[in-house]
Coordinates of C-alpha atoms in Angstrom, one line a residue:
Chain A
M20 CA 97.0 -25.4 -66.1
T21 CA 96.4 -23.0 -63.2
D22 CA 99.0 -20.3 -63.1
A23 CA 101.2 -19.8 -60.0
P24 CA 99.6 -16.5 -58.7
T25 CA 96.1 -18.1 -58.9
V26 CA 97.5 -21.2 -57.1
K27 CA 98.6 -18.8 -54.3
R28 CA 95.1 -17.3 -54.1
L29 CA 93.5 -20.8 -53.9
A30 CA 96.0 -21.6 -51.1
W31 CA 94.8 -18.6 -49.1
I32 CA 91.2 -20.0 -49.4
S33 CA 92.4 -23.4 -48.2
Q34 CA 94.1 -21.7 -45.3
L35 CA 91.0 -19.8 -44.4
N36 CA 88.9 -22.9 -44.7
A37 CA 91.3 -24.7 -42.3
V38 CA 90.8 -21.9 -39.8
R39 CA 87.1 -22.1 -40.2
D40 CA 86.8 -25.9 -40.0
H41 CA 89.7 -26.8 -37.6
Q42 CA 90.8 -23.6 -35.9
D43 CA 94.1 -24.3 -37.6
R44 CA 96.7 -22.1 -36.0
A45 CA 99.4 -23.0 -38.5
A46 CA 97.2 -22.0 -41.5
F47 CA 96.2 -18.8 -39.6
G48 CA 99.9 -18.1 -39.0
D49 CA 100.6 -18.3 -42.8
L50 CA 97.7 -15.9 -43.5
F51 CA 98.9 -13.6 -40.7
S52 CA 102.5 -13.4 -41.9
Y53 CA 101.4 -12.5 -45.4
F54 CA 98.5 -10.2 -44.8
A55 CA 99.1 -8.5 -41.4
P56 CA 102.1 -6.5 -42.6
R57 CA 100.2 -5.4 -45.7
V58 CA 97.2 -4.3 -43.8
K59 CA 99.5 -2.4 -41.4
S60 CA 101.2 -0.7 -44.4
F61 CA 97.8 0.1 -45.9
L62 CA 96.6 1.7 -42.7
M63 CA 99.8 3.7 -42.2
K64 CA 99.5 5.0 -45.8
S65 CA 96.0 5.9 -44.9
G66 CA 97.3 8.2 -42.2
S67 CA 97.4 5.9 -39.1
S68 CA 100.4 6.1 -36.7
P69 CA 102.5 2.9 -36.6
E70 CA 101.0 2.1 -33.1
L71 CA 97.4 2.5 -34.2
A72 CA 98.1 0.6 -37.5
E73 CA 99.6 -2.3 -35.6
E74 CA 96.7 -2.4 -33.2
C75 CA 94.2 -2.2 -36.1
A76 CA 96.0 -4.8 -38.2
Q77 CA 95.8 -7.3 -35.2
D78 CA 92.0 -6.5 -34.9
V79 CA 91.6 -7.1 -38.7
M80 CA 93.3 -10.5 -38.5
A81 CA 91.2 -11.4 -35.4
T82 CA 88.1 -10.6 -37.5
V83 CA 89.5 -12.8 -40.3
W84 CA 89.6 -15.7 -37.9
N85 CA 86.2 -15.0 -36.3
K86 CA 84.4 -14.4 -39.6
A87 CA 86.1 -17.1 -41.7
H88 CA 82.7 -18.8 -42.1
L89 CA 81.3 -15.8 -44.0
F90 CA 84.0 -15.9 -46.7
D91 CA 82.9 -17.1 -50.2
G92 CA 85.7 -17.7 -52.7
S93 CA 83.2 -17.6 -55.6
K94 CA 82.4 -14.0 -54.8
A95 CA 85.7 -12.5 -53.7
S96 CA 89.4 -13.1 -53.4
V97 CA 90.8 -13.4 -49.9
S98 CA 92.7 -10.1 -50.6
T99 CA 89.4 -8.4 -51.4
W100 CA 87.7 -9.7 -48.3
I101 CA 90.6 -8.7 -46.0
F102 CA 90.7 -5.3 -47.6
T103 CA 87.0 -4.7 -46.8
I104 CA 87.6 -5.7 -43.2
A105 CA 90.6 -3.4 -43.0
R106 CA 88.6 -0.5 -44.5
N107 CA 85.8 -1.0 -42.1
R108 CA 88.2 -1.1 -39.1
R109 CA 89.8 2.1 -40.3
I110 CA 86.4 3.8 -40.5
D111 CA 85.5 2.6 -37.0
M112 CA 88.7 3.5 -35.3
V113 CA 90.1 6.5 -37.2
R114 CA 87.2 8.2 -38.8
K115 CA 84.4 7.5 -36.4
L116 CA 82.0 7.4 -39.3
H117 CA 79.2 5.0 -40.0
R118 CA 79.1 3.1 -43.3
P119 CA 75.9 1.2 -43.8
E120 CA 76.2 -2.1 -45.7
P121 CA 73.7 -3.0 -48.5
E122 CA 71.1 -5.7 -47.8
D123 CA 72.3 -9.2 -48.3
L124 CA 71.5 -10.6 -51.7
P125 CA 69.2 -13.6 -51.8
W126 CA 71.7 -15.7 -53.8
G127 CA 69.5 -18.7 -53.6
P128 CA 70.2 -21.9 -51.7
Q129 CA 73.6 -21.5 -50.0
D130 CA 75.4 -24.5 -51.3
A131 CA 79.2 -24.7 -51.0
P132 CA 80.7 -22.4 -53.7
S133 CA 81.5 -24.4 -56.8
A134 CA 85.1 -24.9 -57.6
V135 CA 84.6 -23.6 -61.1
D136 CA 83.1 -20.3 -60.0
T137 CA 85.8 -20.0 -57.3
L138 CA 88.6 -20.6 -59.8
A139 CA 87.1 -18.1 -62.3
L140 CA 86.8 -15.3 -59.7
Q141 CA 90.3 -15.9 -58.3
Q142 CA 91.7 -15.8 -61.8
E143 CA 89.9 -12.6 -62.7
T144 CA 91.0 -10.9 -59.5
E145 CA 94.6 -11.9 -60.3
I146 CA 94.3 -10.4 -63.8
L147 CA 92.8 -7.2 -62.3
G148 CA 95.8 -7.0 -59.9
Q149 CA 98.2 -7.4 -62.7
A150 CA 96.4 -4.8 -64.8
L151 CA 96.6 -2.4 -61.9
A152 CA 100.3 -3.0 -61.5
A153 CA 100.9 -2.4 -65.2
L154 CA 99.2 1.0 -65.3
P155 CA 101.4 4.0 -65.8
K156 CA 102.7 5.3 -62.5
K157 CA 100.6 8.4 -62.5
Q158 CA 97.3 6.6 -63.0
R159 CA 98.2 4.0 -60.4
Q160 CA 99.1 6.7 -57.8
L161 CA 95.7 8.3 -58.5
I162 CA 93.9 5.0 -57.6
E163 CA 96.1 4.6 -54.5
R164 CA 95.4 8.1 -53.3
A165 CA 91.6 7.4 -53.6
Y166 CA 91.9 4.2 -51.6
F167 CA 94.3 5.6 -49.0
G168 CA 91.6 8.2 -48.3
E169 CA 93.5 11.2 -49.7
L170 CA 90.8 12.2 -52.3
T171 CA 87.3 13.3 -51.5
H172 CA 84.4 12.3 -53.6
A173 CA 84.5 15.7 -55.4
E174 CA 88.2 15.2 -56.1
I175 CA 87.7 11.8 -57.5
A176 CA 84.9 13.2 -59.6
S177 CA 87.1 15.9 -61.0
E178 CA 89.8 13.4 -62.0
T179 CA 89.2 12.5 -65.6
G180 CA 92.2 10.2 -66.0
L181 CA 90.9 7.2 -64.0
P182 CA 91.6 4.3 -66.2
L183 CA 89.1 1.9 -64.8
G184 CA 87.0 0.7 -67.7
T185 CA 89.5 -1.8 -69.0
I186 CA 90.8 -3.3 -65.8
K187 CA 87.6 -4.1 -63.9
S188 CA 85.2 -5.4 -66.5
R189 CA 86.2 -9.0 -66.2
I190 CA 85.3 -9.3 -62.5
R191 CA 81.9 -8.1 -63.3
L192 CA 81.6 -10.7 -66.0
A193 CA 82.6 -13.4 -63.5
L194 CA 80.0 -12.2 -61.0
D195 CA 77.3 -11.9 -63.7
R196 CA 77.9 -15.5 -64.7
L197 CA 77.7 -16.6 -61.1
R198 CA 74.5 -14.6 -60.5
H199 CA 72.8 -16.0 -63.6
A200 CA 73.8 -19.5 -62.5
M201 CA 72.2 -18.9 -59.1
N202 CA 68.9 -17.3 -60.3
Chain O
M28 CA 66.2 -6.2 -56.6
I29 CA 64.5 -4.1 -59.3
K30 CA 64.7 -4.6 -63.0
H31 CA 65.1 -1.7 -65.4
I32 CA 66.9 0.7 -63.2
K33 CA 68.1 3.3 -65.6
H34 CA 70.1 5.7 -63.4
H35 CA 73.0 4.2 -61.5
L36 CA 75.8 5.1 -59.1
T37 CA 78.7 7.0 -60.6
T38 CA 82.4 5.9 -60.5
P39 CA 83.3 8.5 -57.9
L40 CA 80.5 7.3 -55.6
L41 CA 81.4 3.7 -56.0
M42 CA 85.1 4.3 -55.5
G43 CA 84.5 6.6 -52.5
Y44 CA 82.2 4.0 -51.0
A45 CA 84.7 1.2 -51.5
A46 CA 87.5 3.4 -50.1
G47 CA 85.4 4.3 -47.1
T48 CA 85.8 8.0 -47.6
L49 CA 82.3 9.2 -48.3
P50 CA 80.3 11.2 -45.7
E51 CA 77.9 9.0 -43.8
A52 CA 74.9 10.5 -45.5
F53 CA 76.3 9.5 -48.9
N54 CA 77.2 6.0 -47.7
L55 CA 73.6 5.5 -46.7
V56 CA 72.3 6.5 -50.2
V57 CA 74.9 4.3 -51.9
A58 CA 74.1 1.3 -49.6
T59 CA 70.3 1.8 -50.2
H60 CA 70.8 2.0 -54.0
I61 CA 72.9 -1.2 -54.0
S62 CA 70.3 -3.0 -52.0
L63 CA 67.9 -2.3 -55.0
C64 CA 70.3 -2.6 -57.9
D65 CA 72.2 -5.8 -59.0
D66 CA 74.4 -3.9 -61.5
C67 CA 75.7 -1.6 -58.9
R68 CA 76.2 -4.5 -56.5
A69 CA 78.5 -6.1 -59.1
A70 CA 80.2 -2.8 -59.7
Q71 CA 80.8 -2.4 -55.9
A72 CA 82.4 -5.9 -55.8
E73 CA 84.8 -4.7 -58.5
F74 CA 85.7 -1.6 -56.6
D75 CA 86.3 -3.6 -53.5
A76 CA 88.6 -5.9 -55.6
I77 CA 90.5 -2.9 -56.8
G78 CA 90.9 -1.9 -53.1
G79 CA 92.2 -5.3 -52.3
E80 CA 94.8 -5.4 -55.0
T81 CA 95.8 -1.8 -54.2
M82 CA 96.3 -2.9 -50.6
L83 CA 98.5 -5.8 -51.7
D84 CA 100.6 -3.4 -53.7
A85 CA 101.0 -0.9 -50.9
G86 CA 104.0 -2.5 -49.4
S87 CA 104.4 -4.2 -46.1
V88 CA 105.5 -3.0 -42.6
A89 CA 106.8 -5.5 -40.1
M90 CA 104.4 -6.4 -37.3
S91 CA 105.7 -6.4 -33.7
D92 CA 107.4 -9.6 -32.4
D93 CA 104.4 -10.6 -30.3
A94 CA 101.7 -9.6 -32.8
L95 CA 100.5 -13.1 -33.7
T96 CA 100.3 -14.1 -29.9
A97 CA 98.5 -10.8 -29.2
T98 CA 96.1 -11.5 -32.1
L99 CA 95.3 -15.0 -30.9
A100 CA 94.5 -13.6 -27.5
K101 CA 92.1 -11.2 -29.1
I102 CA 90.5 -14.1 -30.9
A103 CA 90.0 -16.0 -27.7
Q104 CA 87.9 -13.1 -26.4
G105 CA 85.4 -13.8 -29.2
D106 CA 83.5 -11.5 -31.4
A107 CA 79.9 -10.4 -31.2
E108 CA 77.8 -11.5 -34.2
A109 CA 76.4 -8.5 -36.0
V110 CA 72.6 -8.5 -36.3
R111 CA 71.5 -7.9 -39.9
P112 CA 68.8 -5.3 -40.2
Q113 CA 65.5 -6.0 -42.0
R114 CA 63.8 -4.2 -44.9
N115 CA 60.7 -2.3 -44.0
G116 CA 58.2 -1.8 -46.8
P117 CA 59.7 0.5 -49.5
Y118 CA 62.7 1.1 -47.2
P119 CA 65.7 -1.2 -47.7
A120 CA 67.4 -2.6 -44.6
P121 CA 70.3 0.0 -44.3
L122 CA 67.8 2.8 -44.5
A123 CA 65.2 1.2 -42.2
V124 CA 67.9 1.4 -39.4
Y125 CA 67.9 5.2 -39.6
M126 CA 64.1 5.4 -39.2
T127 CA 63.7 5.3 -35.4
D128 CA 60.6 5.8 -33.3
T129 CA 61.4 9.5 -33.0
S130 CA 61.7 10.0 -36.8
K131 CA 58.8 12.1 -37.9
W132 CA 57.5 13.5 -41.2
R133 CA 57.4 17.3 -41.1
K134 CA 55.8 19.7 -43.6
I135 CA 58.3 21.9 -45.2
G136 CA 56.0 23.8 -47.5
G137 CA 54.5 23.3 -51.0
G138 CA 52.9 20.1 -49.8
V139 CA 56.4 18.5 -49.4
S140 CA 57.3 16.7 -46.2
Q141 CA 60.6 15.6 -44.9
M142 CA 62.0 13.2 -42.4
L143 CA 65.5 14.2 -41.4
L144 CA 67.6 11.0 -40.8
H145 CA 71.2 12.1 -40.2
T146 CA 73.2 15.4 -40.1
G147 CA 76.9 15.1 -40.2
D148 CA 79.8 17.5 -40.5
R149 CA 80.1 17.0 -44.2
A150 CA 76.6 16.0 -45.4
S151 CA 73.0 15.4 -44.3
V152 CA 70.4 13.0 -45.5
R153 CA 66.6 13.0 -45.3
L154 CA 63.5 11.4 -46.8
L155 CA 61.3 13.6 -48.9
K156 CA 57.7 12.9 -49.6
I157 CA 56.3 14.8 -52.6
P158 CA 52.5 14.5 -53.3
A159 CA 51.7 13.1 -56.7
G160 CA 51.6 15.8 -59.3
T161 CA 53.4 18.3 -57.1
A162 CA 56.5 20.3 -58.3
V163 CA 59.4 21.0 -56.0
P164 CA 60.4 24.7 -56.4
D165 CA 63.2 25.3 -58.9
H166 CA 66.5 25.0 -57.0
G167 CA 70.2 25.0 -57.6
H168 CA 72.7 23.0 -55.6
R169 CA 75.6 23.7 -53.4
G170 CA 77.9 20.8 -53.6
T171 CA 76.4 17.4 -54.6
E172 CA 72.8 16.3 -54.2
L173 CA 71.9 12.6 -54.4
T174 CA 68.3 11.7 -54.9
L175 CA 67.2 8.0 -54.8
V176 CA 63.5 7.2 -55.6
L177 CA 61.9 4.7 -53.2
Q178 CA 58.3 5.1 -54.2
G179 CA 56.5 6.7 -57.1
A180 CA 58.5 8.6 -59.7
F181 CA 59.5 12.1 -60.7
T182 CA 60.5 13.9 -63.9
D183 CA 62.5 17.0 -64.5
A184 CA 63.8 18.7 -67.6
H185 CA 66.6 16.1 -67.8
D186 CA 64.9 12.7 -67.4
R187 CA 62.5 10.5 -65.6
F188 CA 63.4 8.8 -62.3
A189 CA 61.5 5.8 -61.0
V190 CA 62.0 3.4 -58.1
G191 CA 65.6 2.5 -57.7
D192 CA 66.9 5.3 -59.9
I193 CA 69.4 7.7 -58.5
E194 CA 70.0 11.3 -59.7
V195 CA 73.4 12.8 -59.0
A196 CA 73.2 16.6 -59.3
N197 CA 76.1 19.1 -59.1
E198 CA 76.4 22.7 -58.5
D199 CA 75.9 23.7 -62.1
M200 CA 72.6 22.0 -62.3
H201 CA 69.2 23.6 -61.8
H202 CA 66.1 21.6 -61.9
M203 CA 62.4 21.5 -61.0
P204 CA 61.4 17.9 -60.2
I205 CA 57.7 17.1 -60.6
A206 CA 56.2 14.0 -58.9
E207 CA 54.3 11.9 -61.3
M208 CA 50.6 11.1 -60.8
G209 CA 49.9 7.9 -59.0
D210 CA 51.7 7.2 -55.7
D211 CA 53.2 10.0 -53.7
C212 CA 56.9 10.2 -54.5
I213 CA 59.2 9.2 -51.7
C214 CA 62.9 9.9 -52.2
L215 CA 66.1 9.5 -50.1
S216 CA 68.0 12.7 -50.5
A217 CA 71.5 13.6 -49.4
T218 CA 73.4 16.9 -49.8
D219 CA 77.0 17.8 -48.9
A220 CA 76.3 21.6 -48.8
P221 CA 78.2 23.1 -45.9
L222 CA 76.4 23.3 -42.6
A223 CA 76.9 27.1 -42.6
F224 CA 74.1 27.1 -45.2
H225 CA 71.7 26.2 -42.4
G226 CA 72.8 29.0 -40.1
L227 CA 72.8 31.7 -42.8
L228 CA 69.6 31.1 -44.5
P229 CA 67.6 28.8 -42.3
R230 CA 64.2 30.1 -43.2
I231 CA 64.6 30.3 -47.0
A232 CA 66.5 27.0 -47.2
G233 CA 64.1 25.3 -44.9
R234 CA 61.1 26.5 -46.9
I235 CA 62.6 25.5 -50.2
M236 CA 64.2 22.2 -49.5
G237 CA 64.3 21.6 -45.9
I238 CA 68.1 21.6 -45.6

């Protein structure tokens, strides 16, 4: 049985695919009503004014529509993918910095992502999210401050209490499985 | 992708890259290393996932009433498709973009050459070419220095660094890297020493490390 939170993540993927395949405005509206207010909140906590955060959140959601064909549910959850778009938008608009992307990985023939790999990755991301939520408040706040842009690299380096080892290892395992299956 | 990379990105670099808070010079070194290293590519995906879940947990702020309509109008305007840059010999794609027609190797003393790629407010990044068998003068660091090997290899008192390996050196570290025999050693090197360093000691700094 697939648990309810993972079902929700799979539903986001279905909505994104409906946007990609049919320019489905209702599906996009569902994604918009869930993610746009969260992107806006994230940007405001990262220091944007409400006006700029609103503008950027609209841009992020427009990119979600325009780049829906690039999403791959076996490699990322929709929440991860939208975060990376929001982060890049914040860099462009607020920080005026350039952030080069790595080379594309030659994953082998680009078949449609398999349902098994997609389910595994979505479940692992859900588990990661729950592990983050269950962290002691102080540790969770440290991670939030890093992602909201309040900590420099040197400040992150000086923090010894980052509790990352246990919460993230499963996503790596899911990706390793996928990579070995592809190579 | 290179097998047997021994020296990887650190957690602060991966998290800073995922958060989008590193200086551009460091972003370039991180992106170039990930282009060569599957382990760190997987680690980067993890840190992006942490960012995604952190964003979901960061509450929500209501959008304006006409936000969806305004967004659909933006979509109608279309979106330029990004051109993916290409690798160039030993230089992975993200790095190749920084090497323009005007980029030149310049001698900085001791047989070492550098090609300055980017100087920002917080950090700068350059290529260094160290002839095989040559030692770079003993130097300490102000701030953090990242050194990623692209060709050849170097050793110092701490370890050996070959293609794909990254050395993360801090203020408290002194070292004297020596390029191994064989190919000249080419490294991508970023430092976040303050720019004032250039103004105060341009000659000495320039002679020693070209920063």
